[in-house]
Every structure is written in structure tokens, then in C-alpha cells.
Short mmCIF file of C-alpha atoms in Angstrom, two decimals:
data_model
loop_
_atom_site.label_atom_id
_atom_site.label_comp_id
_atom_site.label_asym_id
_atom_site.label_seq_id
_atom_site.Cartn_x
_atom_site.Cartn_y
_atom_site.Cartn_z
CA MET A 15 -24.57 11.62 31.93
CA ARG A 16 -27.06 12.23 29.17
CA ASN A 17 -25.53 15.80 28.70
CA GLY A 18 -22.09 14.22 28.31
CA ARG A 19 -23.22 11.86 25.73
CA VAL A 20 -25.10 14.68 23.80
CA ARG A 21 -21.76 16.67 23.90
CA VAL A 22 -19.78 13.85 22.44
CA PHE A 23 -22.25 13.24 19.77
CA LEU A 24 -22.15 16.99 18.68
CA LEU A 25 -18.43 16.90 18.72
CA ARG A 26 -18.44 13.90 16.46
CA ARG A 27 -20.86 15.50 14.17
CA ARG A 28 -18.76 18.66 13.80
CA ALA A 29 -15.64 16.51 13.13
CA VAL A 30 -17.49 14.72 10.34
CA ALA A 31 -18.76 17.97 8.88
CA ALA A 32 -15.29 19.46 9.00
CA VAL A 33 -13.85 16.35 7.19
CA GLY A 34 -16.54 16.54 4.67
CA ALA A 35 -15.98 20.26 4.03
CA LEU A 36 -12.20 19.47 3.51
CA VAL A 37 -13.18 16.67 0.90
CA LEU A 38 -15.44 18.96 -0.96
CA ALA A 39 -12.80 21.73 -1.13
CA GLY A 40 -10.35 19.17 -2.48
CA ALA A 41 -12.72 18.18 -4.96
CA ILE A 42 -13.40 21.72 -6.10
CA PHE A 43 -9.71 22.38 -6.41
CA TRP A 44 -9.10 19.28 -8.42
CA ALA A 45 -11.95 20.12 -10.82
CA VAL A 46 -10.58 23.66 -11.29
CA SER A 47 -6.86 22.69 -11.57
CA TYR A 48 -7.41 19.60 -13.70
CA PRO A 49 -10.33 19.63 -15.91
CA ALA A 50 -12.23 16.41 -16.85
CA GLY A 51 -10.17 14.13 -19.22
CA THR A 52 -6.88 16.12 -18.57
CA PRO A 53 -4.18 13.91 -16.60
CA ALA A 54 -2.60 15.79 -13.79
CA SER A 55 0.84 15.52 -15.59
CA ALA A 56 -0.50 17.56 -18.36
CA ALA A 57 -0.94 20.44 -16.09
CA GLN A 58 2.45 22.09 -16.72
CA ARG A 59 3.57 25.67 -16.59
CA GLN A 60 3.42 27.79 -19.66
CA LEU A 61 7.15 28.77 -20.63
CA PRO A 62 8.60 31.04 -23.33
CA ILE A 63 11.47 29.80 -25.43
CA TYR A 64 14.94 30.09 -23.70
CA SER A 65 17.00 28.06 -26.08
CA VAL A 66 16.52 25.73 -28.99
CA GLU A 67 17.63 22.04 -29.83
CA ARG A 68 19.22 22.03 -33.24
CA GLU A 69 21.26 19.57 -35.16
CA GLN A 70 23.41 22.33 -36.50
CA LYS A 71 25.73 24.47 -34.30
CA MET A 72 23.56 27.60 -34.37
CA CYS A 73 22.87 30.39 -32.02
CA SER A 74 21.22 33.89 -32.03
CA VAL A 75 22.21 37.37 -30.79
CA SER A 76 19.32 39.68 -29.49
CA PHE A 77 19.16 43.19 -28.29
CA ASP A 78 16.51 44.91 -26.06
CA ALA A 79 15.85 48.46 -27.20
CA ALA A 80 13.79 50.42 -24.70
CA TRP A 81 15.47 53.78 -23.78
CA GLY A 82 18.71 55.13 -25.29
CA ASN A 83 19.54 55.15 -29.00
CA GLU A 84 23.12 56.51 -29.05
CA ASP A 85 24.84 53.10 -30.19
CA THR A 86 22.18 51.58 -32.57
CA GLN A 87 23.98 52.51 -35.75
CA ALA A 88 27.14 51.30 -34.36
CA LEU A 89 25.72 48.07 -33.54
CA ILE A 90 24.31 47.77 -37.13
CA ASP A 91 27.73 48.58 -38.46
CA ILE A 92 29.53 46.04 -36.19
CA LEU A 93 26.97 43.22 -37.15
CA ALA A 94 27.33 44.13 -40.85
CA ARG A 95 31.23 43.74 -40.63
CA TYR A 96 30.70 40.14 -39.45
CA ASN A 97 27.70 39.40 -41.85
CA VAL A 98 25.57 38.48 -38.77
CA LYS A 99 21.82 39.26 -38.69
CA ALA A 100 20.42 39.75 -35.05
CA THR A 101 16.92 40.22 -33.52
CA PHE A 102 16.08 43.57 -31.90
CA PHE A 103 13.28 43.67 -29.41
CA CYS A 104 11.75 47.28 -29.48
CA VAL A 105 9.45 48.99 -27.11
CA GLY A 106 6.67 50.77 -28.99
CA ASP A 107 7.46 54.03 -27.43
CA TRP A 108 11.10 53.56 -28.54
CA ALA A 109 9.85 52.76 -32.03
CA GLU A 110 7.88 55.80 -32.11
CA LYS A 111 10.57 57.95 -30.87
CA TYR A 112 13.24 56.62 -33.28
CA PRO A 113 11.47 55.31 -36.40
CA GLU A 114 14.53 56.04 -38.54
CA SER A 115 16.58 53.57 -36.30
CA VAL A 116 13.73 51.02 -36.58
CA LYS A 117 13.73 51.38 -40.33
CA ALA A 118 17.66 51.18 -40.42
CA LEU A 119 17.45 47.90 -38.47
CA HIS A 120 15.02 46.48 -40.75
CA ASP A 121 16.81 47.73 -44.00
CA ALA A 122 19.98 46.04 -42.51
CA GLY A 123 18.17 42.76 -42.63
CA HIS A 124 17.72 42.35 -38.80
CA GLU A 125 14.57 41.18 -37.13
CA VAL A 126 12.55 43.92 -35.37
CA MET A 127 10.29 42.44 -32.88
CA SER A 128 8.28 43.47 -29.90
CA HIS A 129 9.32 44.35 -26.35
CA SER A 130 5.71 45.50 -25.32
CA ASN A 131 4.45 49.04 -25.90
CA HIS A 132 5.35 50.88 -22.72
CA HIS A 133 7.63 48.34 -20.85
CA ASP A 134 4.98 47.65 -18.39
CA HIS A 135 4.89 44.65 -15.99
CA TYR A 136 2.77 42.21 -17.71
CA ASN A 137 2.12 40.03 -14.81
CA ALA A 138 0.10 42.88 -13.26
CA LEU A 139 -2.08 43.19 -16.59
CA THR A 140 -5.13 41.11 -17.75
CA ALA A 141 -4.99 38.99 -20.70
CA GLN A 142 -6.83 41.49 -22.69
CA GLN A 143 -4.59 44.30 -21.55
CA ILE A 144 -1.61 42.22 -22.66
CA VAL A 145 -3.23 41.54 -26.17
CA GLU A 146 -3.92 45.30 -26.51
CA ASP A 147 -0.44 46.31 -25.39
CA VAL A 148 1.22 43.86 -27.92
CA THR A 149 -0.94 44.96 -30.75
CA ALA A 150 -0.06 48.59 -30.08
CA SER A 151 3.61 47.83 -30.04
CA ASN A 152 3.20 45.69 -33.14
CA GLU A 153 1.46 48.46 -34.97
CA ARG A 154 4.00 51.08 -34.18
CA ILE A 155 6.92 48.79 -35.31
CA ALA A 156 5.14 47.82 -38.55
CA ALA A 157 4.63 51.46 -39.18
CA ALA A 158 8.27 51.90 -39.55
CA THR A 159 9.31 48.54 -41.06
CA GLY A 160 6.17 47.38 -42.99
CA VAL A 161 6.41 44.02 -41.09
CA THR A 162 4.39 43.03 -38.12
CA PRO A 163 6.30 41.32 -35.42
CA THR A 164 5.79 37.68 -34.60
CA LEU A 165 8.11 37.38 -31.50
CA ILE A 166 7.98 39.20 -28.29
CA ARG A 167 10.29 39.52 -25.23
CA CYS A 168 8.46 40.25 -22.10
CA PRO A 169 9.53 43.42 -20.25
CA TYR A 170 11.86 42.73 -17.46
CA GLY A 171 11.85 39.10 -18.43
CA GLU A 172 8.71 38.64 -16.40
CA TYR A 173 5.80 36.30 -17.22
CA ASP A 174 3.40 33.89 -15.74
CA ASP A 175 0.91 31.33 -17.40
CA HIS A 176 -1.67 33.98 -18.24
CA VAL A 177 1.00 36.08 -19.86
CA ILE A 178 2.31 33.43 -22.06
CA SER A 179 -1.23 32.08 -22.98
CA ALA A 180 -2.25 35.72 -23.93
CA ILE A 181 0.82 36.03 -26.21
CA ARG A 182 0.38 32.72 -27.87
CA SER A 183 -3.25 33.42 -28.42
CA MET A 184 -2.06 36.10 -30.98
CA GLY A 185 0.09 33.48 -32.83
CA MET A 186 3.38 35.15 -31.45
CA GLU A 187 6.23 33.34 -29.66
CA PRO A 188 7.57 34.75 -26.41
CA ILE A 189 11.25 34.66 -26.23
CA GLN A 190 13.71 34.70 -23.30
CA TRP A 191 17.38 33.93 -23.26
CA ASP A 192 19.79 31.33 -21.74
CA VAL A 193 22.94 33.62 -21.99
CA ASP A 194 22.72 37.02 -20.27
CA SER A 195 25.63 39.23 -21.17
CA LEU A 196 24.59 41.54 -18.19
CA ASP A 197 25.79 44.39 -20.30
CA TRP A 198 23.23 46.61 -18.46
CA LYS A 199 25.28 46.43 -15.34
CA ASP A 200 28.00 48.44 -17.22
CA TYR A 201 30.36 45.57 -16.88
CA ASP A 202 33.69 46.15 -18.83
CA ALA A 203 34.00 44.61 -22.30
CA GLY A 204 36.16 41.86 -21.06
CA THR A 205 33.80 40.68 -18.47
CA ILE A 206 30.85 40.76 -21.03
CA CYS A 207 32.84 38.69 -23.61
CA LYS A 208 33.84 36.10 -20.87
CA ARG A 209 30.15 35.83 -19.50
CA VAL A 210 28.99 35.07 -23.15
CA ARG A 211 31.90 32.75 -24.16
CA ASP A 212 31.54 30.69 -20.83
CA LYS A 213 27.78 30.16 -21.11
CA LEU A 214 27.21 29.88 -25.03
CA ALA A 215 26.14 26.52 -26.25
CA PRO A 216 24.39 25.24 -29.36
CA GLY A 217 20.94 26.63 -29.63
CA SER A 218 21.73 29.65 -27.30
CA ILE A 219 19.92 33.04 -27.31
CA VAL A 220 22.16 35.75 -26.16
CA LEU A 221 20.87 38.96 -24.36
CA PHE A 222 22.33 42.32 -25.06
CA HIS A 223 20.93 45.83 -24.87
CA ASN A 224 21.35 48.59 -27.50
CA ALA A 225 22.15 51.25 -25.17
CA ALA A 226 24.44 49.56 -22.60
CA LEU A 227 27.67 51.35 -22.07
CA HIS A 228 30.26 48.78 -23.34
CA THR A 229 28.14 46.66 -25.72
CA PRO A 230 29.55 48.07 -28.83
CA GLU A 231 33.13 47.45 -27.48
CA ALA A 232 32.36 43.89 -26.53
CA LEU A 233 30.38 42.77 -29.61
CA PRO A 234 33.17 42.30 -32.09
CA SER A 235 35.03 39.86 -29.71
CA VAL A 236 31.71 37.96 -28.94
CA LEU A 237 30.99 37.52 -32.74
CA GLU A 238 34.48 36.53 -33.49
CA HIS A 239 34.43 33.78 -30.73
CA MET A 240 31.14 32.51 -32.22
CA ILE A 241 32.51 32.22 -35.71
CA ARG A 242 35.73 30.70 -34.63
CA GLU A 243 33.97 28.10 -32.61
CA GLY A 244 31.94 27.14 -35.74
CA TYR A 245 28.53 28.67 -34.87
CA THR A 246 26.13 29.94 -37.58
CA VAL A 247 24.55 33.11 -36.03
CA VAL A 248 20.93 33.55 -37.19
CA PRO A 249 18.00 35.65 -36.11
CA ILE A 250 15.88 34.15 -33.61
CA GLY A 251 12.94 33.68 -36.07
CA GLN A 252 15.40 31.36 -38.05
CA LEU A 253 16.51 29.43 -34.84
CA ILE A 254 13.21 28.56 -33.18
CA TYR A 255 10.54 25.91 -34.53
CA TRP A 256 7.32 27.67 -35.61
CA GLU A 257 5.11 24.37 -35.42
CA ASN A 258 5.42 20.79 -34.15
CA TYR A 259 7.52 21.51 -31.14
CA THR A 260 7.84 20.88 -27.38
CA ILE A 261 9.28 23.01 -24.77
CA ASP A 262 10.92 21.28 -21.62
CA HIS A 263 10.87 22.47 -18.02
CA THR A 264 14.11 24.56 -18.54
CA GLY A 265 12.50 26.34 -21.64
CA ARG A 266 14.40 24.62 -24.16
CA GLN A 267 12.44 24.08 -27.46
CA PHE A 268 12.53 20.73 -29.24
CA PRO A 269 11.10 19.48 -32.42
CA ALA A 270 8.15 17.19 -31.63
CA GLU A 271 9.71 14.07 -33.06
CA ALA A 272 12.77 14.46 -30.91
CA ALA A 273 10.58 14.38 -27.78
CA GLN A 274 8.98 11.06 -28.62
#
């Protein structure tokens, strides 16, 4: 009988110890996740800017430039025909390979911003590696334009909290999009135009690529639709807010006063 009591006692003791370990683990998790003085609700995911809340009917057209260069001048000519300034996100390798195109974009009044240095997966890099990669891409672009980029679009559109924090630590804004033309899938011009028309809204950022097969063919119709619908098309740097802003869970940026 005495052995049975000892056994029960030991089982209870182990149970208490297990519960204590769980409580301690929970306390450690809470301390790491929610530092002292920070409410749980403040621990939100870091997001880039997908779209922007504006009183005026505005939108932006953007192009990622990472590989080919056959159509860059054609895009410059089309944008000039409609008096539209766009934002081009260029990979550092691309900028070094085609410095004359980077300069032509800048000289035509377009924003030339970063799309990383080598188009690596940023989620797999450390914060320091990201900062070094962005710095290298900025230097390559600035060598052709004389202007250091202040915006970046992450390669593959991939990011997590540490990626966004690293970028913002440099004083740069990470930019996504809320309208994807899917031109990189080589859809025909009509399909590309319909996708953009159906999804376009005030404050939209539209994604194109400089080397997609049917983008030069689709772009005039897209721009004509924007203008016909009363949109003012501006570079992303003129669409976003640079200070006193909030970003909601969808990545939409608001002026701080609008969120109060």
C-alpha cells in the first residue's frame, strides 16, 4: 500500500512539474513576442504598400526590369505619347548591363527605383545581407541616373517582417501592387487590358514588366482607359505618403489623420 501512495505522489509531482514548465514556456513566448509596455494588438505584421488612399482619383503604373531590354525604348515612347510618368524597378545587374536604358528612363522623367541587386529571394537573407544587396543595387542605378532610389520592389514580390524592417531601416519604402497585369504569362493584349480595367481603382499600383511579350501592345489601351476614366497617372513616389501614415491589413496606405 505504501508503494502505491508513493507512486501516486510521484505522478502528481510530475504533473505539477509539467504544468509549471508549460506556464514558464508560455511566459517566455509572451515576453519575446510582446515586449514590456507593448499591447498585444500592436504586434502587427510588417507590410509594404500595395495601394494608397487618396482624395484625388490617382493611380500609378510600374514596370519591373530584371532581364530583357528589347522593349524599354518602345515603352518610353508610348508613355511619352500619353504624357504619363511611370516607375521602373530595376535589378542592379540589369542596370549595369543596360546603363544607357537606365539613363534614358531617368532622362524621360520616369522614376528609376530598385528591384534588388541580383533578384535573390530576400526571405532567405539576413537583414544585413538585404541592406548590403539594396545598397549595391542603389549604387548601380545612381551611377546611371545620378539619383539614389528611395523605393524598392522585393524580388518575386516575396517578403516577411525582417525583410520589410530591413528596408525601412534604410529610409526606403517597399512597394507591392494591387493590380497585376500578369503580362509575364504572355497573355494577349486584350486579356492584359481587361485584367487592368477590371481591377483598377483609385490609389491603385499596376504591375507590368519591361520585357513581357505583349506589354507594348497592351499599354496604349490601358493608358487610354485610365485617362478616359479621369485618373491622374503619377509615379509611385508622388502617389504614396512619405510620413505620417498608416498601413492597414490589406497593405493600403492612409494618411495618419484618416485612420483616427
